[in-house]
Amino acid sequence: MKVVFDTNVVASASFWRGVPFDCLAAWAQGRCEAVVSPALLAEYHEVIEELRLEYPGHSCVEWADALTEAAVLVFPTDRATGATPDPGDEMVLECALAAEADCIVSGDKRHLLPLRVFRDIPIISPADFLRRLAAAE
């Protein structure tokens, strides 16, 4: 299963345990294939650096570094302009299109999750992703 992890999932998994962490752990265990783009990787690193400043004493799992090193890298050419109310989310959709991803995993209840599907690519919560992954195994 090819999946694009939204930044909020990677950032949450980096600083806290829980369902987003379990999603990234499933990737690390080889249970799915993570796909990234240069823009998405840059956002992962930027947001995680902001969280490091906000939570200076909190330990961090280096998921962004792991994804940079081991995820499948795509270079989107199709644009998703206007597909979501937040233009910052377009890079996630564009990455998924370029990858022909099976799903986008997001915790964004305001912009991405309400779309439910983008050009035949389901947009699902981390919990739904883990359920689908378990069902597919």
Tab-separated table of C-alpha atoms in Angstrom:
chain	number	residue	atom	x	y	z
A	1	MET	CA	0.000	0.000	0.000
A	2	LYS	CA	1.471	3.345	-1.108
A	3	VAL	CA	0.709	6.125	1.342
A	4	VAL	CA	1.387	9.833	1.732
A	5	PHE	CA	1.588	10.946	5.361
A	6	ASP	CA	0.414	14.500	5.992
A	7	THR	CA	2.785	16.678	7.993
A	8	ASN	CA	0.548	16.618	11.073
A	9	VAL	CA	0.883	12.831	11.247
A	10	VAL	CA	4.678	12.883	10.938
A	11	ALA	CA	5.046	15.738	13.433
A	12	SER	CA	2.751	14.095	15.967
A	13	ALA	CA	4.541	10.748	15.584
A	14	SER	CA	7.862	12.498	16.123
A	15	PHE	CA	6.978	13.893	19.546
A	16	TRP	CA	4.256	11.668	20.988
A	17	ARG	CA	3.236	8.034	21.077
A	18	GLY	CA	-0.172	7.043	19.807
A	19	VAL	CA	-1.902	6.241	16.541
A	20	PRO	CA	0.234	8.538	14.309
A	21	PHE	CA	3.367	6.938	15.778
A	22	ASP	CA	1.898	3.509	15.034
A	23	CYS	CA	1.342	4.569	11.403
A	24	LEU	CA	4.998	5.511	10.962
A	25	ALA	CA	6.070	2.379	12.813
A	26	ALA	CA	4.050	0.314	10.306
A	27	TRP	CA	6.030	1.957	7.518
A	28	ALA	CA	9.329	1.313	9.331
A	29	GLN	CA	8.302	-2.354	9.663
A	30	GLY	CA	7.790	-2.571	5.904
A	31	ARG	CA	4.010	-2.939	6.104
A	32	CYS	CA	3.411	-0.040	3.681
A	33	GLU	CA	5.347	2.195	1.326
A	34	ALA	CA	5.665	5.877	2.235
A	35	VAL	CA	5.889	8.394	-0.580
A	36	VAL	CA	7.221	11.953	-0.246
A	37	SER	CA	8.022	14.950	-2.416
A	38	PRO	CA	10.741	17.556	-1.924
A	39	ALA	CA	8.157	20.136	-0.790
A	40	LEU	CA	6.581	17.725	1.682
A	41	LEU	CA	9.968	16.735	3.129
A	42	ALA	CA	10.855	20.396	3.583
A	43	GLU	CA	7.593	20.968	5.438
A	44	TYR	CA	8.151	17.918	7.672
A	45	HIS	CA	11.554	19.262	8.715
A	46	GLU	CA	10.319	22.838	9.181
A	47	VAL	CA	7.378	21.880	11.394
A	48	ILE	CA	9.468	19.486	13.471
A	49	GLU	CA	12.080	22.186	14.055
A	50	GLU	CA	9.315	24.540	15.226
A	51	LEU	CA	8.085	21.841	17.636
A	52	ARG	CA	11.627	21.306	18.951
A	53	LEU	CA	11.676	24.985	19.925
A	54	GLU	CA	8.219	24.765	21.458
A	55	TYR	CA	9.031	21.575	23.425
A	56	PRO	CA	12.778	21.903	24.144
A	57	GLY	CA	12.984	19.150	26.767
A	58	HIS	CA	10.869	16.650	24.850
A	59	SER	CA	12.585	13.748	23.108
A	60	CYS	CA	11.965	13.390	19.393
A	61	VAL	CA	11.884	10.357	17.118
A	62	GLU	CA	13.575	11.350	13.860
A	63	TRP	CA	10.798	10.276	11.498
A	64	ALA	CA	11.449	13.146	9.075
A	65	ASP	CA	15.076	12.053	8.697
A	66	ALA	CA	14.018	8.435	8.215
A	67	LEU	CA	11.490	9.427	5.547
A	68	THR	CA	14.102	11.603	3.835
A	69	GLU	CA	16.455	8.631	3.648
A	70	ALA	CA	14.099	5.766	2.901
A	71	ALA	CA	10.719	6.874	1.525
A	72	VAL	CA	9.973	6.840	-2.195
A	73	LEU	CA	10.637	10.298	-3.620
A	74	VAL	CA	8.352	11.681	-6.328
A	75	PHE	CA	8.400	14.965	-8.200
A	76	PRO	CA	4.830	16.202	-8.708
A	77	THR	CA	3.926	17.810	-11.999
A	78	ASP	CA	0.125	17.949	-11.658
A	79	ARG	CA	-1.145	20.799	-9.502
A	80	ALA	CA	-3.999	20.720	-7.003
A	81	THR	CA	-4.618	24.471	-7.002
A	82	GLY	CA	-7.868	25.303	-5.241
A	83	ALA	CA	-8.611	21.694	-4.296
A	84	THR	CA	-8.598	22.506	-0.580
A	85	PRO	CA	-9.336	25.672	1.414
A	86	ASP	CA	-5.736	25.647	2.703
A	87	PRO	CA	-3.224	26.156	-0.138
A	88	GLY	CA	-0.546	24.663	2.138
A	89	ASP	CA	-2.285	21.294	1.842
A	90	GLU	CA	-1.994	21.213	-1.937
A	91	MET	CA	1.526	19.723	-1.748
A	92	VAL	CA	0.107	16.651	0.018
A	93	LEU	CA	-2.478	16.144	-2.721
A	94	GLU	CA	0.105	16.721	-5.452
A	95	CYS	CA	2.475	14.194	-3.908
A	96	ALA	CA	-0.317	11.611	-3.747
A	97	LEU	CA	-1.184	12.213	-7.414
A	98	ALA	CA	2.428	11.847	-8.534
A	99	ALA	CA	2.803	8.663	-6.503
A	100	GLU	CA	-0.529	7.197	-7.571
A	101	ALA	CA	-0.920	6.646	-3.839
A	102	ASP	CA	-3.462	4.278	-2.368
A	103	CYS	CA	-4.317	6.825	0.316
A	104	ILE	CA	-3.410	10.023	2.116
A	105	VAL	CA	-3.202	9.751	5.905
A	106	SER	CA	-4.068	12.989	7.668
A	107	GLY	CA	-5.279	14.298	10.978
A	108	ASP	CA	-6.453	17.566	9.365
A	109	LYS	CA	-10.139	17.648	10.314
A	110	ARG	CA	-10.616	21.174	8.928
A	111	HIS	CA	-9.325	20.848	5.374
A	112	LEU	CA	-8.158	17.449	4.152
A	113	LEU	CA	-10.315	14.861	5.925
A	114	PRO	CA	-13.576	16.595	4.908
A	115	LEU	CA	-12.591	16.091	1.244
A	116	ARG	CA	-12.729	12.308	1.849
A	117	VAL	CA	-11.343	11.608	-1.649
A	118	PHE	CA	-9.126	13.532	-4.042
A	119	ARG	CA	-9.078	12.258	-7.632
A	120	ASP	CA	-9.885	8.701	-6.536
A	121	ILE	CA	-7.329	8.765	-3.683
A	122	PRO	CA	-8.974	8.273	-0.265
A	123	ILE	CA	-8.039	10.724	2.487
A	124	ILE	CA	-8.245	8.869	5.784
A	125	SER	CA	-7.431	9.324	9.451
A	126	PRO	CA	-4.481	7.552	11.057
A	127	ALA	CA	-6.857	5.164	12.855
A	128	ASP	CA	-8.622	4.309	9.589
A	129	PHE	CA	-5.251	3.724	7.954
A	130	LEU	CA	-4.231	1.218	10.631
A	131	ARG	CA	-7.565	-0.595	10.239
A	132	ARG	CA	-7.194	-0.768	6.450
A	133	LEU	CA	-3.599	-1.915	6.749
A	134	ALA	CA	-4.538	-4.697	9.152
A	135	ALA	CA	-7.398	-5.797	6.884
A	136	ALA	CA	-5.062	-5.933	3.876
A	137	GLU	CA	-2.456	-8.106	5.623
